Amino acid sequence: MTSLYDLTIPVLTRALQTEVTILKKAEDYYAKESGKPITDITNARLVPDMYPLSLQVGISIFAAKKSLQLLAGKEYTPEVKEISLEECYAGLADTLGELAEVKPEDINGKESQIVELEIAKRTTSVTAVDCTY
């Protein structure tokens, strides 16, 4: 059986590492080679009603840190906002560092633990493993 740790920490780590890679490629190939401002990328949206890239990175950081809070008891004060490229890199690096500190024994065995999630100003209770779906 796959452990709660395996369902969360490596998955979140890969997702955030991928974001770092995408940001670096965008910075290298778009901003540096074309000479265009990086804010064109951080403010980019694929469709008009989509959040800008920098806010999406912030949401990814929020999701990872919220998972750490719910599953590993880490303290976190949520803040989701549009951020600069440097803040994207810093937030991703900080969160990746926190994920790297989590050991399987910090999370495994908590699959049936009840956690409370606030969604759209409403609170719901689910098991920790249900948070992974």
mmCIF file of N, CA and C in Angstrom, residues 2-103:
data_model
loop_
_atom_site.group_PDB
_atom_site.id
_atom_site.type_symbol
_atom_site.label_atom_id
_atom_site.label_comp_id
_atom_site.label_asym_id
_atom_site.label_seq_id
_atom_site.Cartn_x
_atom_site.Cartn_y
_atom_site.Cartn_z
ATOM 1 N N THR A 2 0.490 2.223 -0.757
ATOM 2 C CA THR A 2 1.221 3.484 -0.811
ATOM 3 C C THR A 2 0.970 4.269 0.470
ATOM 4 N N SER A 3 2.019 4.829 1.022
ATOM 5 C CA SER A 3 1.896 5.565 2.283
ATOM 6 C C SER A 3 1.403 6.989 2.037
ATOM 7 N N LEU A 4 0.902 7.593 3.099
ATOM 8 C CA LEU A 4 0.444 8.979 3.027
ATOM 9 C C LEU A 4 1.603 9.893 2.633
ATOM 10 N N TYR A 5 2.776 9.604 3.167
ATOM 11 C CA TYR A 5 3.969 10.377 2.798
ATOM 12 C C TYR A 5 4.190 10.302 1.287
ATOM 13 N N ASP A 6 4.165 9.088 0.740
ATOM 14 C CA ASP A 6 4.404 8.908 -0.698
ATOM 15 C C ASP A 6 3.349 9.594 -1.561
ATOM 16 N N LEU A 7 2.139 9.716 -1.037
ATOM 17 C CA LEU A 7 1.061 10.378 -1.777
ATOM 18 C C LEU A 7 1.164 11.904 -1.739
ATOM 19 N N THR A 8 1.966 12.422 -0.829
ATOM 20 C CA THR A 8 1.983 13.873 -0.652
ATOM 21 C C THR A 8 3.343 14.517 -0.906
ATOM 22 N N ILE A 9 4.304 14.235 -0.082
ATOM 23 C CA ILE A 9 5.568 14.985 -0.107
ATOM 24 C C ILE A 9 6.306 14.855 -1.434
ATOM 25 N N PRO A 10 6.535 13.666 -1.973
ATOM 26 C CA PRO A 10 7.217 13.590 -3.277
ATOM 27 C C PRO A 10 6.415 14.234 -4.409
ATOM 28 N N VAL A 11 5.100 14.123 -4.349
ATOM 29 C CA VAL A 11 4.245 14.712 -5.385
ATOM 30 C C VAL A 11 4.326 16.236 -5.346
ATOM 31 N N LEU A 12 4.200 16.804 -4.152
ATOM 32 C CA LEU A 12 4.301 18.258 -4.007
ATOM 33 C C LEU A 12 5.698 18.744 -4.402
ATOM 34 N N THR A 13 6.712 17.991 -4.001
ATOM 35 C CA THR A 13 8.094 18.363 -4.334
ATOM 36 C C THR A 13 8.298 18.400 -5.848
ATOM 37 N N ARG A 14 7.856 17.365 -6.546
ATOM 38 C CA ARG A 14 8.004 17.336 -8.010
ATOM 39 C C ARG A 14 7.253 18.490 -8.667
ATOM 40 N N ALA A 15 6.063 18.772 -8.182
ATOM 41 C CA ALA A 15 5.262 19.857 -8.764
ATOM 42 C C ALA A 15 5.977 21.203 -8.610
ATOM 43 N N LEU A 16 6.504 21.467 -7.434
ATOM 44 C CA LEU A 16 7.183 22.752 -7.205
ATOM 45 C C LEU A 16 8.508 22.821 -7.959
ATOM 46 N N GLN A 17 9.227 21.702 -8.029
ATOM 47 C CA GLN A 17 10.473 21.681 -8.814
ATOM 48 C C GLN A 17 10.176 21.952 -10.296
ATOM 49 N N THR A 18 9.082 21.432 -10.781
ATOM 50 C CA THR A 18 8.685 21.676 -12.166
ATOM 51 C C THR A 18 8.383 23.153 -12.384
ATOM 52 N N GLU A 19 7.739 23.776 -11.417
ATOM 53 C CA GLU A 19 7.470 25.213 -11.526
ATOM 54 C C GLU A 19 8.765 26.013 -11.592
ATOM 55 N N VAL A 20 9.749 25.636 -10.783
ATOM 56 C CA VAL A 20 11.047 26.320 -10.829
ATOM 57 C C VAL A 20 11.657 26.174 -12.220
ATOM 58 N N THR A 21 11.625 24.975 -12.771
ATOM 59 C CA THR A 21 12.178 24.722 -14.108
ATOM 60 C C THR A 21 11.462 25.562 -15.165
ATOM 61 N N ILE A 22 10.150 25.612 -15.093
ATOM 62 C CA ILE A 22 9.367 26.399 -16.061
ATOM 63 C C ILE A 22 9.702 27.879 -15.941
ATOM 64 N N LEU A 23 9.795 28.386 -14.728
ATOM 65 C CA LEU A 23 10.131 29.802 -14.541
ATOM 66 C C LEU A 23 11.527 30.114 -15.085
ATOM 67 N N LYS A 24 12.488 29.224 -14.835
ATOM 68 C CA LYS A 24 13.852 29.449 -15.328
ATOM 69 C C LYS A 24 13.887 29.440 -16.853
ATOM 70 N N LYS A 25 13.160 28.509 -17.458
ATOM 71 C CA LYS A 25 13.120 28.466 -18.926
ATOM 72 C C LYS A 25 12.470 29.724 -19.474
ATOM 73 N N ALA A 26 11.402 30.169 -18.848
ATOM 74 C CA ALA A 26 10.737 31.395 -19.288
ATOM 75 C C ALA A 26 11.672 32.589 -19.151
ATOM 76 N N GLU A 27 12.383 32.630 -18.047
ATOM 77 C CA GLU A 27 13.319 33.729 -17.822
ATOM 78 C C GLU A 27 14.450 33.690 -18.848
ATOM 79 N N ASP A 28 15.036 32.526 -19.067
ATOM 80 C CA ASP A 28 16.157 32.392 -19.998
ATOM 81 C C ASP A 28 15.747 32.635 -21.444
ATOM 82 N N TYR A 29 14.717 31.942 -21.874
ATOM 83 C CA TYR A 29 14.362 31.971 -23.289
ATOM 84 C C TYR A 29 13.501 33.165 -23.676
ATOM 85 N N TYR A 30 12.687 33.636 -22.766
ATOM 86 C CA TYR A 30 11.816 34.748 -23.130
ATOM 87 C C TYR A 30 12.451 36.084 -22.779
ATOM 88 N N ALA A 31 12.747 36.261 -21.513
ATOM 89 C CA ALA A 31 13.219 37.564 -21.067
ATOM 90 C C ALA A 31 14.650 37.862 -21.500
ATOM 91 N N LYS A 32 15.551 36.923 -21.277
ATOM 92 C CA LYS A 32 16.955 37.201 -21.573
ATOM 93 C C LYS A 32 17.243 37.228 -23.067
ATOM 94 N N GLU A 33 16.700 36.266 -23.817
ATOM 95 C CA GLU A 33 16.979 36.208 -25.254
ATOM 96 C C GLU A 33 16.211 37.261 -26.043
ATOM 97 N N SER A 34 14.987 37.540 -25.635
ATOM 98 C CA SER A 34 14.182 38.496 -26.396
ATOM 99 C C SER A 34 14.359 39.920 -25.889
ATOM 100 N N GLY A 35 14.863 40.052 -24.672
ATOM 101 C CA GLY A 35 15.030 41.375 -24.100
ATOM 102 C C GLY A 35 13.730 41.969 -23.572
ATOM 103 N N LYS A 36 12.685 41.174 -23.552
ATOM 104 C CA LYS A 36 11.388 41.652 -23.055
ATOM 105 C C LYS A 36 11.356 41.549 -21.533
ATOM 106 N N PRO A 37 10.544 42.369 -20.900
ATOM 107 C CA PRO A 37 10.491 42.338 -19.425
ATOM 108 C C PRO A 37 9.887 41.030 -18.907
ATOM 109 N N ILE A 38 10.452 40.527 -17.821
ATOM 110 C CA ILE A 38 9.967 39.275 -17.231
ATOM 111 C C ILE A 38 8.550 39.437 -16.716
ATOM 112 N N THR A 39 8.133 40.652 -16.442
ATOM 113 C CA THR A 39 6.756 40.855 -15.985
ATOM 114 C C THR A 39 5.746 40.433 -17.046
ATOM 115 N N ASP A 40 6.171 40.394 -18.311
ATOM 116 C CA ASP A 40 5.280 39.863 -19.353
ATOM 117 C C ASP A 40 4.930 38.409 -19.047
ATOM 118 N N ILE A 41 5.883 37.678 -18.490
ATOM 119 C CA ILE A 41 5.653 36.272 -18.141
ATOM 120 C C ILE A 41 4.897 36.164 -16.818
ATOM 121 N N THR A 42 5.343 36.876 -15.800
ATOM 122 C CA THR A 42 4.707 36.729 -14.488
ATOM 123 C C THR A 42 3.267 37.234 -14.495
ATOM 124 N N ASN A 43 2.949 38.127 -15.404
ATOM 125 C CA ASN A 43 1.577 38.634 -15.514
ATOM 126 C C ASN A 43 0.758 37.890 -16.570
ATOM 127 N N ALA A 44 1.378 36.918 -17.238
ATOM 128 C CA ALA A 44 0.730 36.219 -18.357
ATOM 129 C C ALA A 44 -0.454 35.376 -17.903
ATOM 130 N N ARG A 45 -1.442 35.298 -18.799
ATOM 131 C CA ARG A 45 -2.631 34.471 -18.614
ATOM 132 C C ARG A 45 -2.889 33.758 -19.940
ATOM 133 N N LEU A 46 -3.227 32.484 -19.885
ATOM 134 C CA LEU A 46 -3.548 31.770 -21.117
ATOM 135 C C LEU A 46 -4.904 32.190 -21.667
ATOM 136 N N VAL A 47 -5.821 32.512 -20.780
ATOM 137 C CA VAL A 47 -7.137 33.024 -21.156
ATOM 138 C C VAL A 47 -7.451 34.203 -20.239
ATOM 139 N N PRO A 48 -8.297 35.122 -20.683
ATOM 140 C CA PRO A 48 -8.539 36.351 -19.910
ATOM 141 C C PRO A 48 -9.020 36.145 -18.469
ATOM 142 N N ASP A 49 -9.810 35.108 -18.198
ATOM 143 C CA ASP A 49 -10.327 34.940 -16.843
ATOM 144 C C ASP A 49 -9.434 34.077 -15.954
ATOM 145 N N MET A 50 -8.240 33.797 -16.415
ATOM 146 C CA MET A 50 -7.276 32.986 -15.672
ATOM 147 C C MET A 50 -6.442 33.887 -14.751
ATOM 148 N N TYR A 51 -6.000 33.350 -13.637
ATOM 149 C CA TYR A 51 -5.099 34.105 -12.770
ATOM 150 C C TYR A 51 -3.749 34.253 -13.458
ATOM 151 N N PRO A 52 -3.025 35.355 -13.185
ATOM 152 C CA PRO A 52 -1.683 35.489 -13.761
ATOM 153 C C PRO A 52 -0.734 34.437 -13.188
ATOM 154 N N LEU A 53 0.319 34.150 -13.941
ATOM 155 C CA LEU A 53 1.269 33.107 -13.555
ATOM 156 C C LEU A 53 1.793 33.296 -12.139
ATOM 157 N N SER A 54 2.141 34.524 -11.761
ATOM 158 C CA SER A 54 2.708 34.732 -10.421
ATOM 159 C C SER A 54 1.720 34.350 -9.326
ATOM 160 N N LEU A 55 0.444 34.601 -9.537
ATOM 161 C CA LEU A 55 -0.556 34.218 -8.540
ATOM 162 C C LEU A 55 -0.734 32.700 -8.522
ATOM 163 N N GLN A 56 -0.627 32.068 -9.674
ATOM 164 C CA GLN A 56 -0.729 30.614 -9.717
ATOM 165 C C GLN A 56 0.437 29.958 -8.970
ATOM 166 N N VAL A 57 1.615 30.538 -9.095
ATOM 167 C CA VAL A 57 2.760 30.037 -8.317
ATOM 168 C C VAL A 57 2.462 30.214 -6.829
ATOM 169 N N GLY A 58 1.923 31.372 -6.459
ATOM 170 C CA GLY A 58 1.555 31.622 -5.059
ATOM 171 C C GLY A 58 0.537 30.612 -4.550
ATOM 172 N N ILE A 59 -0.406 30.229 -5.395
ATOM 173 C CA ILE A 59 -1.412 29.240 -5.012
ATOM 174 C C ILE A 59 -0.760 27.867 -4.819
ATOM 175 N N SER A 60 0.198 27.531 -5.662
ATOM 176 C CA SER A 60 0.920 26.257 -5.505
ATOM 177 C C SER A 60 1.680 26.224 -4.185
ATOM 178 N N ILE A 61 2.322 27.328 -3.864
ATOM 179 C CA ILE A 61 3.052 27.429 -2.594
ATOM 180 C C ILE A 61 2.070 27.291 -1.435
ATOM 181 N N PHE A 62 0.937 27.972 -1.534
ATOM 182 C CA PHE A 62 -0.095 27.900 -0.505
ATOM 183 C C PHE A 62 -0.555 26.458 -0.310
ATOM 184 N N ALA A 63 -0.839 25.758 -1.402
ATOM 185 C CA ALA A 63 -1.335 24.378 -1.316
ATOM 186 C C ALA A 63 -0.311 23.467 -0.642
ATOM 187 N N ALA A 64 0.952 23.619 -0.999
ATOM 188 C CA ALA A 64 1.996 22.788 -0.399
ATOM 189 C C ALA A 64 2.142 23.089 1.091
ATOM 190 N N LYS A 65 2.153 24.368 1.449
ATOM 191 C CA LYS A 65 2.312 24.740 2.859
ATOM 192 C C LYS A 65 1.079 24.362 3.670
ATOM 193 N N LYS A 66 -0.085 24.475 3.062
ATOM 194 C CA LYS A 66 -1.308 24.067 3.765
ATOM 195 C C LYS A 66 -1.272 22.561 4.021
ATOM 196 N N SER A 67 -0.764 21.795 3.069
ATOM 197 C CA SER A 67 -0.610 20.353 3.258
ATOM 198 C C SER A 67 0.338 20.063 4.412
ATOM 199 N N LEU A 68 1.442 20.801 4.481
ATOM 200 C CA LEU A 68 2.384 20.631 5.591
ATOM 201 C C LEU A 68 1.726 20.962 6.922
ATOM 202 N N GLN A 69 0.900 21.990 6.916
ATOM 203 C CA GLN A 69 0.204 22.378 8.138
ATOM 204 C C GLN A 69 -0.773 21.288 8.574
ATOM 205 N N LEU A 70 -1.563 20.790 7.645
ATOM 206 C CA LEU A 70 -2.579 19.795 7.977
ATOM 207 C C LEU A 70 -1.991 18.431 8.327
ATOM 208 N N LEU A 71 -0.956 18.030 7.613
ATOM 209 C CA LEU A 71 -0.441 16.669 7.764
ATOM 210 C C LEU A 71 0.748 16.553 8.705
ATOM 211 N N ALA A 72 1.582 17.573 8.763
ATOM 212 C CA ALA A 72 2.801 17.481 9.572
ATOM 213 C C ALA A 72 2.810 18.459 10.744
ATOM 214 N N GLY A 73 1.737 19.222 10.901
ATOM 215 C CA GLY A 73 1.646 20.141 12.039
ATOM 216 C C GLY A 73 2.523 21.369 11.934
ATOM 217 N N LYS A 74 2.991 21.701 10.733
ATOM 218 C CA LYS A 74 3.824 22.892 10.555
ATOM 219 C C LYS A 74 2.949 24.140 10.665
ATOM 220 N N GLU A 75 3.493 25.178 11.241
ATOM 221 C CA GLU A 75 2.760 26.445 11.342
ATOM 222 C C GLU A 75 2.866 27.199 10.027
ATOM 223 N N TYR A 76 1.781 27.791 9.606
ATOM 224 C CA TYR A 76 1.775 28.531 8.344
ATOM 225 C C TYR A 76 0.670 29.572 8.375
ATOM 226 N N THR A 77 1.021 30.786 8.032
ATOM 227 C CA THR A 77 0.041 31.848 7.887
ATOM 228 C C THR A 77 -0.171 32.064 6.400
ATOM 229 N N PRO A 78 -1.348 31.682 5.897
ATOM 230 C CA PRO A 78 -1.557 31.755 4.444
ATOM 231 C C PRO A 78 -1.582 33.181 3.913
ATOM 232 N N GLU A 79 -0.946 33.337 2.765
ATOM 233 C CA GLU A 79 -0.968 34.614 2.063
ATOM 234 C C GLU A 79 -0.812 34.293 0.581
ATOM 235 N N VAL A 80 -1.841 34.569 -0.167
ATOM 236 C CA VAL A 80 -1.811 34.317 -1.601
ATOM 237 C C VAL A 80 -1.980 35.655 -2.303
ATOM 238 N N LYS A 81 -0.984 36.013 -3.104
ATOM 239 C CA LYS A 81 -1.030 37.282 -3.822
ATOM 240 C C LYS A 81 -0.121 37.187 -5.038
ATOM 241 N N GLU A 82 -0.264 38.148 -5.926
ATOM 242 C CA GLU A 82 0.645 38.218 -7.062
ATOM 243 C C GLU A 82 2.018 38.627 -6.531
ATOM 244 N N ILE A 83 3.062 37.957 -7.042
ATOM 245 C CA ILE A 83 4.408 38.199 -6.552
ATOM 246 C C ILE A 83 5.366 38.341 -7.724
ATOM 247 N N SER A 84 6.525 38.912 -7.445
ATOM 248 C CA SER A 84 7.538 39.098 -8.478
ATOM 249 C C SER A 84 8.216 37.768 -8.790
ATOM 250 N N LEU A 85 9.009 37.742 -9.843
ATOM 251 C CA LEU A 85 9.746 36.534 -10.198
ATOM 252 C C LEU A 85 10.672 36.121 -9.057
ATOM 253 N N GLU A 86 11.360 37.083 -8.470
ATOM 254 C CA GLU A 86 12.270 36.779 -7.354
ATOM 255 C C GLU A 86 11.502 36.197 -6.175
ATOM 256 N N GLU A 87 10.314 36.731 -5.904
ATOM 257 C CA GLU A 87 9.498 36.204 -4.817
ATOM 258 C C GLU A 87 8.977 34.795 -5.151
ATOM 259 N N CYS A 88 8.707 34.542 -6.427
ATOM 260 C CA CYS A 88 8.312 33.188 -6.851
ATOM 261 C C CYS A 88 9.426 32.214 -6.530
ATOM 262 N N TYR A 89 10.649 32.549 -6.959
ATOM 263 C CA TYR A 89 11.794 31.672 -6.699
ATOM 264 C C TYR A 89 12.015 31.478 -5.195
ATOM 265 N N ALA A 90 11.935 32.567 -4.433
ATOM 266 C CA ALA A 90 12.169 32.483 -2.987
ATOM 267 C C ALA A 90 11.097 31.646 -2.302
ATOM 268 N N GLY A 91 9.847 31.861 -2.664
ATOM 269 C CA GLY A 91 8.755 31.093 -2.065
ATOM 270 C C GLY A 91 8.841 29.620 -2.411
ATOM 271 N N LEU A 92 9.187 29.330 -3.659
ATOM 272 C CA LEU A 92 9.343 27.936 -4.071
ATOM 273 C C LEU A 92 10.513 27.284 -3.339
ATOM 274 N N ALA A 93 11.642 27.985 -3.251
ATOM 275 C CA ALA A 93 12.818 27.433 -2.562
ATOM 276 C C ALA A 93 12.517 27.185 -1.085
ATOM 277 N N ASP A 94 11.856 28.125 -0.444
ATOM 278 C CA ASP A 94 11.498 27.989 0.970
ATOM 279 C C ASP A 94 10.586 26.779 1.178
ATOM 280 N N THR A 95 9.585 26.651 0.333
ATOM 281 C CA THR A 95 8.636 25.548 0.468
ATOM 282 C C THR A 95 9.296 24.206 0.162
ATOM 283 N N LEU A 96 10.143 24.165 -0.864
ATOM 284 C CA LEU A 96 10.878 22.934 -1.164
ATOM 285 C C LEU A 96 11.771 22.541 0.014
ATOM 286 N N GLY A 97 12.377 23.521 0.664
ATOM 287 C CA GLY A 97 13.190 23.247 1.851
ATOM 288 C C GLY A 97 12.360 22.654 2.982
ATOM 289 N N GLU A 98 11.168 23.206 3.190
ATOM 290 C CA GLU A 98 10.289 22.677 4.234
ATOM 291 C C GLU A 98 9.832 21.259 3.905
ATOM 292 N N LEU A 99 9.524 21.013 2.630
ATOM 293 C CA LEU A 99 9.117 19.665 2.219
ATOM 294 C C LEU A 99 10.250 18.666 2.443
ATOM 295 N N ALA A 100 11.483 19.080 2.171
ATOM 296 C CA ALA A 100 12.639 18.197 2.327
ATOM 297 C C ALA A 100 12.874 17.810 3.788
ATOM 298 N N GLU A 101 12.435 18.645 4.709
ATOM 299 C CA GLU A 101 12.619 18.367 6.133
ATOM 300 C C GLU A 101 11.638 17.335 6.675
ATOM 301 N N VAL A 102 10.542 17.120 5.962
ATOM 302 C CA VAL A 102 9.512 16.193 6.441
ATOM 303 C C VAL A 102 9.971 14.758 6.223
ATOM 304 N N LYS A 103 9.857 13.968 7.268
ATOM 305 C CA LYS A 103 10.229 12.553 7.202
ATOM 306 C C LYS A 103 8.956 11.717 7.128
#
